[in-house]
Amino acid sequence: MDTNFDGFVAARSAALFRGALVLPAAGGGSALATSVAGGSHSEASSTANNSDATTLLFDNHGVTIPMDFSRLDLVLAKQALLKTQTKLGTVTEKAVKDCKPGSVVGVDPHTPKIVKSGDSVNLPLCAS
């Protein structure tokens, strides 16, 4: 199965990777580069924290990749799980204020737990 993330992490996790650039890497994969040059303002470090219920930490051959599932619908969330070779666990609906019905409002397990290929991931979706 294809393990190339095709820029998914950088595109969907912009909040986690401000200034990130996906570069082609040797072997057909991709690499993530960030820029620290220039700029007169400083931005808080954009890393996942223990309370981020929509961030999945995926172990990709020893490299932990944070994946932001917030606001994804079930179709896109399934595509992300397919890329990581993780399994879709239980899909539930959860009443959450000010969310788009059918969008992901959490992942289980979430940060700080790390998932690997073959693990199951439960997805609570915003109730209609």
Backbone as a printed PyTorch tensor [residue, N CA C, xyz], in Angstrom:
tensor([[[  0.8430,  -1.1860,   0.0000],
         [  0.0000,   0.0000,   0.0000],
         [  0.8820,   1.2420,   0.0000]],

        [[  0.4510,   2.2680,  -0.6810],
         [  1.1830,   3.5190,  -0.8130],
         [  1.2740,   4.2400,   0.5320]],

        [[  2.4860,   4.5660,   0.9550],
         [  2.6540,   5.2960,   2.2140],
         [  3.0990,   6.7310,   1.9820]],

        [[  3.0590,   7.1830,   0.7320],
         [  3.3950,   8.5660,   0.4160],
         [  2.2050,   9.4380,   0.7990]],

        [[  2.4130,  10.4430,   1.6120],
         [  1.3170,  11.2560,   2.1270],
         [  0.8740,  12.3410,   1.1620]],

        [[  1.5370,  12.4700,   0.0030],
         [  1.1360,  13.4130,  -1.0340],
         [  0.8230,  14.7960,  -0.5000]],

        [[  1.5650,  15.2690,   0.4690],
         [  1.3570,  16.6000,   0.9930],
         [  0.1840,  16.7340,   1.9440]],

        [[ -0.4990,  15.6240,   2.2720],
         [ -1.6860,  15.6830,   3.1340],
         [ -1.3800,  16.3610,   4.4490]],

        [[ -0.2810,  15.9540,   5.0690],
         [  0.0380,  16.4890,   6.3920],
         [  0.2410,  17.9950,   6.3270]],

        [[  1.0140,  18.4540,   5.3690],
         [  1.2820,  19.8870,   5.2720],
         [  0.0250,  20.6520,   4.8860]],

        [[ -0.7850,  20.0920,   3.9980],
         [ -1.9820,  20.7910,   3.5490],
         [ -3.0450,  20.8370,   4.6350]],

        [[ -3.3000,  19.7450,   5.3260],
         [ -4.3600,  19.6820,   6.3170],
         [ -3.9090,  20.1730,   7.6860]],

        [[ -2.6330,  20.1840,   7.9340],
         [ -2.1600,  20.5500,   9.2580],
         [ -1.4550,  21.8980,   9.2410]],

        [[ -1.9960,  22.8300,   8.4900],
         [ -1.3560,  24.1420,   8.3790],
         [ -1.1530,  24.7750,   9.7440]],

        [[ -2.1030,  24.5730,  10.6530],
         [ -1.9630,  25.1470,  11.9870],
         [ -0.7890,  24.5280,  12.7300]],

        [[ -0.4660,  23.3010,  12.4000],
         [  0.6400,  22.6280,  13.0740],
         [  1.9740,  22.8880,  12.3880]],

        [[  1.9420,  23.2130,  11.1080],
         [  3.1710,  23.3660,  10.3350],
         [  3.2140,  24.7190,   9.6350]],

        [[  3.0720,  25.7970,  10.3540],
         [  3.1440,  27.1140,   9.7340],
         [  4.4880,  27.2640,   9.0370]],

        [[  4.4680,  27.6610,   7.7910],
         [  5.6950,  27.8550,   7.0240],
         [  6.2950,  26.5610,   6.5150]],

        [[  5.5470,  25.4530,   6.5690],
         [  6.0880,  24.1650,   6.1470],
         [  6.0780,  24.0480,   4.6340]],

        [[  6.9850,  23.2760,   4.1240],
         [  7.0950,  23.0400,   2.7050],
         [  7.3260,  21.5580,   2.5010]],

        [[  6.5250,  20.9240,   1.6500],
         [  6.7160,  19.5120,   1.3570],
         [  7.6630,  19.4070,   0.1770]],

        [[  8.7330,  18.6650,   0.3590],
         [  9.7440,  18.5110,  -0.6750],
         [  9.8310,  17.0480,  -1.1020]],

        [[ 10.0990,  16.7940,  -2.3900],
         [ 10.3140,  15.4070,  -2.8080],
         [ 11.5460,  14.8580,  -2.1010]],

        [[ 11.4690,  13.6200,  -1.6700],
         [ 12.6000,  13.0130,  -0.9690],
         [ 13.0990,  11.8130,  -1.7490]],

        [[ 14.3170,  11.4350,  -1.5000],
         [ 14.8740,  10.2530,  -2.1390],
         [ 14.0010,   9.0550,  -1.8120]],

        [[ 13.7670,   8.2000,  -2.7830],
         [ 12.9610,   7.0150,  -2.5550],
         [ 11.4900,   7.2400,  -2.8690]],

        [[ 11.1180,   8.4240,  -3.3820],
         [  9.7410,   8.6490,  -3.8010],
         [  8.8110,   9.1730,  -2.7300]],

        [[  9.2760,   9.3640,  -1.5200],
         [  8.4270,   9.8820,  -0.4470],
         [  8.4200,  11.3960,  -0.4730]],

        [[  8.1310,  11.9840,   0.6560],
         [  8.2140,  13.4350,   0.7610],
         [  8.8340,  13.7980,   2.0930]],

        [[  9.4390,  14.9620,   2.1250],
         [ 10.0690,  15.4430,   3.3510],
         [  9.4160,  16.7550,   3.7280]],

        [[  9.4510,  17.0850,   4.9870],
         [  8.8550,  18.3150,   5.4770],
         [  9.9610,  19.2520,   5.9200]],

        [[  9.9770,  20.4620,   5.3600],
         [ 10.9880,  21.4480,   5.7240],
         [ 10.2850,  22.6840,   6.2500]],

        [[ 10.8920,  23.3440,   7.2100],
         [ 10.3170,  24.5880,   7.7250],
         [ 11.3590,  25.6800,   7.6450]],

        [[ 10.8880,  26.8820,   7.5240],
         [ 11.7740,  28.0260,   7.4270],
         [ 11.7770,  28.7810,   8.7390]],

        [[ 12.9600,  29.1730,   9.1770],
         [ 13.0650,  29.9700,  10.3910],
         [ 13.6720,  31.3310,  10.0880]],

        [[ 13.8980,  31.6120,   8.8140],
         [ 14.5550,  32.8580,   8.4310],
         [ 13.5530,  33.9980,   8.3030]],

        [[ 14.0360,  35.2040,   8.5780],
         [ 13.2770,  36.4180,   8.3220],
         [ 12.0740,  36.5960,   9.2220]],

        [[ 11.4360,  37.7320,   9.0730],
         [ 10.2250,  38.0140,   9.8360],
         [ 10.5270,  38.7970,  11.0840]],

        [[  9.6720,  39.7850,  11.3570],
         [  9.8950,  40.6070,  12.5310],
         [  9.0020,  40.2000,  13.6900]],

        [[  8.0880,  39.2570,  13.4380],
         [  7.2120,  38.8170,  14.5170],
         [  7.5000,  37.3560,  14.8240]],

        [[  7.2580,  36.9860,  16.0520],
         [  7.4460,  35.5840,  16.4010],
         [  6.0870,  34.9640,  16.6540]],

        [[  5.9560,  33.7320,  16.2360],
         [  4.7090,  33.0180,  16.3970],
         [  4.9570,  31.8800,  17.3760]],

        [[  3.9590,  31.5710,  18.1660],
         [  4.1030,  30.4740,  19.1210],
         [  4.4070,  29.1860,  18.3770]],

        [[  5.1750,  28.3310,  18.9820],
         [  5.4700,  27.0400,  18.3840],
         [  4.1710,  26.3160,  18.0860]],

        [[  4.0420,  25.7990,  16.8800],
         [  2.7890,  25.1820,  16.4730],
         [  2.9020,  23.6620,  16.5170]],

        [[  2.9630,  23.1400,  17.7060],
         [  3.0200,  21.7080,  17.8850],
         [  1.7540,  21.2400,  18.5790]],

        [[  1.4470,  19.9740,  18.4170],
         [  0.2530,  19.4160,  19.0620],
         [  0.4570,  19.4050,  20.5720]],

        [[ -0.6290,  19.5830,  21.2900],
         [ -0.5190,  19.5170,  22.7420],
         [ -1.4550,  18.4380,  23.2830]],

        [[ -1.3780,  18.1660,  24.5630],
         [ -2.1360,  17.0720,  25.1640],
         [ -3.6390,  17.2530,  25.0980]],

        [[ -4.1380,  18.4500,  24.8700],
         [ -5.5820,  18.6600,  24.8450],
         [ -6.1410,  18.7060,  23.4270]],

        [[ -5.3190,  18.4610,  22.4310],
         [ -5.7680,  18.5320,  21.0430],
         [ -6.4720,  17.2310,  20.6500]],

        [[ -7.7910,  17.2200,  20.8080],
         [ -8.5890,  16.0040,  20.6080],
         [ -8.7670,  15.6300,  19.1500]],

        [[ -8.3970,  16.5060,  18.2110],
         [ -8.5520,  16.1740,  16.7970],
         [ -7.2220,  15.8720,  16.1140]],

        [[ -6.1460,  15.8020,  16.8800],
         [ -4.8350,  15.5130,  16.2980],
         [ -4.4460,  14.0620,  16.5620]],

        [[ -4.1880,  13.3620,  15.4730],
         [ -3.7180,  11.9830,  15.5280],
         [ -2.2080,  12.0160,  15.3770]],

        [[ -1.4910,  11.3820,  16.2810],
         [ -0.0400,  11.2660,  16.1520],
         [  0.2590,   9.9030,  15.5500]],

        [[  0.8050,   9.9090,  14.3320],
         [  1.0690,   8.6820,  13.5870],
         [  2.5600,   8.4040,  13.5360]],

        [[  2.9370,   7.1720,  13.8870],
         [  4.3290,   6.7470,  13.8340],
         [  4.6050,   6.2060,  12.4360]],

        [[  5.3320,   6.9740,  11.6390],
         [  5.6910,   6.5790,  10.2810],
         [  7.1520,   6.1360,  10.2730]],

        [[  7.3750,   4.8760,  10.5970],
         [  8.7190,   4.3000,  10.6180],
         [  9.6570,   5.0820,  11.5330]],

        [[  9.1930,   5.3800,  12.7390],
         [ 10.0230,   6.0570,  13.7220],
         [  9.9070,   7.5700,  13.7300]],

        [[  9.1870,   8.1310,  12.7800],
         [  8.9810,   9.5820,  12.7320],
         [  7.5240,   9.8450,  13.1000]],

        [[  7.2980,  10.6300,  14.1400],
         [  5.9380,  10.9290,  14.5800],
         [  5.3880,  12.1020,  13.7770]],

        [[  4.2540,  11.8580,  13.1170],
         [  3.6270,  12.8680,  12.2670],
         [  2.2830,  13.2590,  12.8630]],

        [[  2.1080,  14.5320,  13.2610],
         [  0.7920,  14.9710,  13.7300],
         [ -0.1320,  15.1970,  12.5400]],

        [[ -1.3410,  14.6590,  12.6180],
         [ -2.3230,  14.8120,  11.5440],
         [ -3.5870,  15.4430,  12.1220]],

        [[ -3.9570,  16.5830,  11.5770],
         [ -5.1120,  17.3260,  12.0570],
         [ -6.3720,  16.8470,  11.3390]],

        [[ -7.3070,  16.2650,  12.0890],
         [ -8.5560,  15.7750,  11.5230],
         [ -9.7010,  16.7720,  11.7100]],

        [[ -9.4380,  17.9040,  12.3440],
         [-10.5200,  18.8500,  12.6200],
         [-11.1890,  19.2970,  11.3310]],

        [[-12.4910,  19.2930,  11.3500],
         [-13.3540,  19.7390,  10.2600],
         [-13.3350,  18.8480,   9.0220]],

        [[-12.6120,  17.7390,   9.0310],
         [-12.6920,  16.8090,   7.9080],
         [-14.0480,  16.1150,   7.9530]],

        [[-14.5990,  15.7900,   6.7930],
         [-15.7970,  14.9610,   6.8000],
         [-15.3510,  13.5040,   6.8250]],

        [[-16.3040,  12.5860,   6.9120],
         [-15.9600,  11.1710,   7.0590],
         [-15.1950,  10.6440,   5.8420]],

        [[-15.5420,  11.0920,   4.6470],
         [-14.8580,  10.6280,   3.4330],
         [-13.3790,  11.0030,   3.4810]],

        [[-13.0750,  12.2670,   3.7950],
         [-11.6750,  12.6990,   3.8640],
         [-10.9340,  12.0510,   5.0280]],

        [[-11.6210,  11.8520,   6.1400],
         [-10.9950,  11.1890,   7.2870],
         [-10.6260,   9.7480,   6.9330]],

        [[-11.5120,   9.0650,   6.2060],
         [-11.2050,   7.6910,   5.7820],
         [-10.0010,   7.6690,   4.8440]],

        [[ -9.8880,   8.6600,   3.9690],
         [ -8.7340,   8.7420,   3.0650],
         [ -7.4390,   8.9260,   3.8550]],

        [[ -7.4890,   9.7490,   4.8910],
         [ -6.3100,   9.9680,   5.7320],
         [ -5.9180,   8.6820,   6.4540]],

        [[ -6.9110,   7.9550,   6.9540],
         [ -6.6310,   6.6880,   7.6380],
         [ -6.0430,   5.6680,   6.6630]],

        [[ -6.5300,   5.6720,   5.4350],
         [ -6.0100,   4.7690,   4.4140],
         [ -4.5360,   5.0620,   4.1450]],

        [[ -4.1830,   6.3460,   4.0810],
         [ -2.7850,   6.7350,   3.8470],
         [ -1.8680,   6.2580,   4.9720]],

        [[ -2.3900,   6.2180,   6.1890],
         [ -1.5760,   5.8040,   7.3300],
         [ -1.6690,   4.3080,   7.5850]],

        [[ -2.5010,   3.6300,   6.8030],
         [ -2.7180,   2.1900,   6.9660],
         [ -3.2660,   1.8620,   8.3490]],

        [[ -4.0180,   2.8120,   8.9200],
         [ -4.7310,   2.5510,  10.1640],
         [ -6.1560,   2.1610,   9.8080]],

        [[ -6.8560,   1.5600,  10.7560],
         [ -8.2050,   1.0700,  10.5120],
         [ -9.2390,   2.0160,  11.1050]],

        [[-10.3670,   2.1390,  10.4170],
         [-11.4740,   2.9130,  10.9560],
         [-12.1270,   2.0990,  12.0520]],

        [[-12.1900,   2.6710,  13.2370],
         [-12.8360,   2.0120,  14.3630],
         [-14.3080,   2.3880,  14.3860]],

        [[-14.7980,   2.7970,  15.5300],
         [-16.1990,   3.1590,  15.7120],
         [-16.4280,   4.6110,  15.3030]],

        [[-17.4950,   4.8340,  14.5300],
         [-17.8970,   6.1850,  14.1620],
         [-19.1410,   6.5090,  14.9840]],

        [[-19.0760,   7.6060,  15.7390],
         [-20.2030,   8.0170,  16.5770],
         [-20.5670,   9.4520,  16.2500]],

        [[-21.7110,   9.8870,  16.7470],
         [-22.1000,  11.2890,  16.6300],
         [-22.0490,  11.9060,  18.0070]],

        [[-21.5870,  13.1420,  18.0700],
         [-21.4360,  13.8390,  19.3340],
         [-21.9960,  15.2600,  19.1750]],

        [[-22.8070,  15.6660,  20.1220],
         [-23.3550,  17.0280,  20.0960],
         [-22.2760,  18.0090,  20.5380]],

        [[-21.8510,  18.8660,  19.6270],
         [-20.8340,  19.8690,  19.8960],
         [-21.3470,  21.1930,  19.3530]],

        [[-21.1910,  22.2390,  20.1410],
         [-21.6500,  23.5660,  19.7440],
         [-20.8350,  24.1060,  18.5670]],

        [[-21.5010,  24.7560,  17.6380],
         [-20.8580,  25.4720,  16.5320],
         [-19.9410,  24.6110,  15.6670]],

        [[-20.3830,  23.4150,  15.3260],
         [-19.5960,  22.5870,  14.4310],
         [-20.4350,  22.2440,  13.2020]],

        [[-19.7450,  21.9000,  12.1410],
         [-20.4260,  21.5230,  10.9000],
         [-20.8880,  20.0660,  11.0350]],

        [[-22.1870,  19.8060,  10.8610],
         [-22.6910,  18.4290,  10.9730],
         [-21.9230,  17.4680,  10.0590]],

        [[-21.5260,  16.3450,  10.6240],
         [-20.7870,  15.3320,   9.8790],
         [-19.2840,  15.5170,   9.8790]],

        [[-18.7910,  16.6080,  10.4730],
         [-17.3440,  16.8310,  10.5130],
         [-16.7380,  16.1560,  11.7420]],

        [[-15.4760,  15.8170,  11.6400],
         [-14.7590,  15.1610,  12.7340],
         [-14.5650,  16.1620,  13.8700]],

        [[-14.9540,  15.7610,  15.0710],
         [-14.7710,  16.6110,  16.2530],
         [-13.7810,  15.9940,  17.2400]],

        [[-13.2040,  14.8660,  16.8790],
         [-12.2200,  14.2160,  17.7310],
         [-11.6710,  12.9770,  17.0650]],

        [[-10.5740,  12.4780,  17.5810],
         [-10.0200,  11.1870,  17.1800],
         [ -9.6640,  10.4460,  18.4560]],

        [[ -9.7910,   9.1450,  18.4180],
         [ -9.4600,   8.3240,  19.5850],
         [ -8.7330,   7.0810,  19.1060]],

        [[ -7.4730,   6.9130,  19.4520],
         [ -6.7010,   7.7120,  20.4010],
         [ -6.2320,   9.0260,  19.7700]],

        [[ -6.0220,  10.0260,  20.6330],
         [ -5.5170,  11.3190,  20.1720],
         [ -4.2530,  11.6540,  20.9400]],

        [[ -3.6670,  12.7840,  20.5910],
         [ -2.4730,  13.2760,  21.2550],
         [ -2.6350,  13.1430,  22.7660]],

        [[ -1.7240,  12.6420,  23.5120],
         [ -0.3290,  12.3440,  23.2200],
         [ -0.0680,  10.8910,  22.8200]],

        [[ -1.1170,  10.0820,  22.6840],
         [ -0.9120,   8.6880,  22.2740],
         [ -0.5070,   8.6340,  20.8060]],

        [[  0.3320,   7.6860,  20.4670],
         [  0.8430,   7.5310,  19.1090],
         [  0.2760,   6.2500,  18.5140]],

        [[ -0.2290,   6.3420,  17.2810],
         [ -0.7670,   5.1670,  16.5920],
         [  0.1970,   4.7240,  15.5060]],

        [[  0.1210,   3.4430,  15.1800],
         [  0.9500,   2.8510,  14.1360],
         [  0.0500,   2.1900,  13.1060]],

        [[  0.6090,   1.8520,  11.9700],
         [ -0.1360,   1.1330,  10.9430],
         [ -0.7840,  -0.0930,  11.5630]],

        [[ -2.0550,  -0.3320,  11.2050],
         [ -2.7850,  -1.4750,  11.7360],
         [ -3.6470,  -1.1480,  12.9530]],

        [[ -3.3550,  -0.0290,  13.6270],
         [ -4.1620,   0.3710,  14.7840],
         [ -5.5190,   0.8730,  14.3330]],

        [[ -6.5040,   0.7910,  15.2120],
         [ -7.8430,   1.3140,  14.9360],
         [ -7.9760,   2.7260,  15.4960]],

        [[ -8.7040,   3.5740,  14.7660],
         [ -8.9410,   4.9560,  15.1730],
         [-10.4520,   5.2020,  15.1590]],

        [[-10.9870,   5.6200,  16.3020],
         [-12.4110,   5.9490,  16.4190],
         [-12.6040,   7.4130,  16.0720]],

        [[-13.7380,   7.6960,  15.3840],
         [-14.0150,   9.0630,  14.9510],
         [-15.3760,   9.5400,  15.4320]],

        [[-15.4270,  10.4430,  16.4060],
         [-16.6960,  11.0880,  16.7320],
         [-16.9490,  12.2270,  15.7360]],

        [[-18.1590,  12.2620,  15.1710],
         [-18.5400,  13.2800,  14.2160],
         [-19.5550,  14.2260,  14.8430]],

        [[-19.6040,  15.4380,  14.3430],
         [-20.5640,  16.4180,  14.8150],
         [-21.9770,  15.9520,  14.4730]],

        [[-22.8450,  15.8860,  15.4860],
         [-24.2260,  15.4710,  15.2760],
         [-24.9730,  16.5380,  14.4850]],

        [[-25.9320,  16.0690,  13.6770],
         [-26.7080,  17.0210,  12.8600],
         [-27.7310,  17.7430,  13.6940]]])
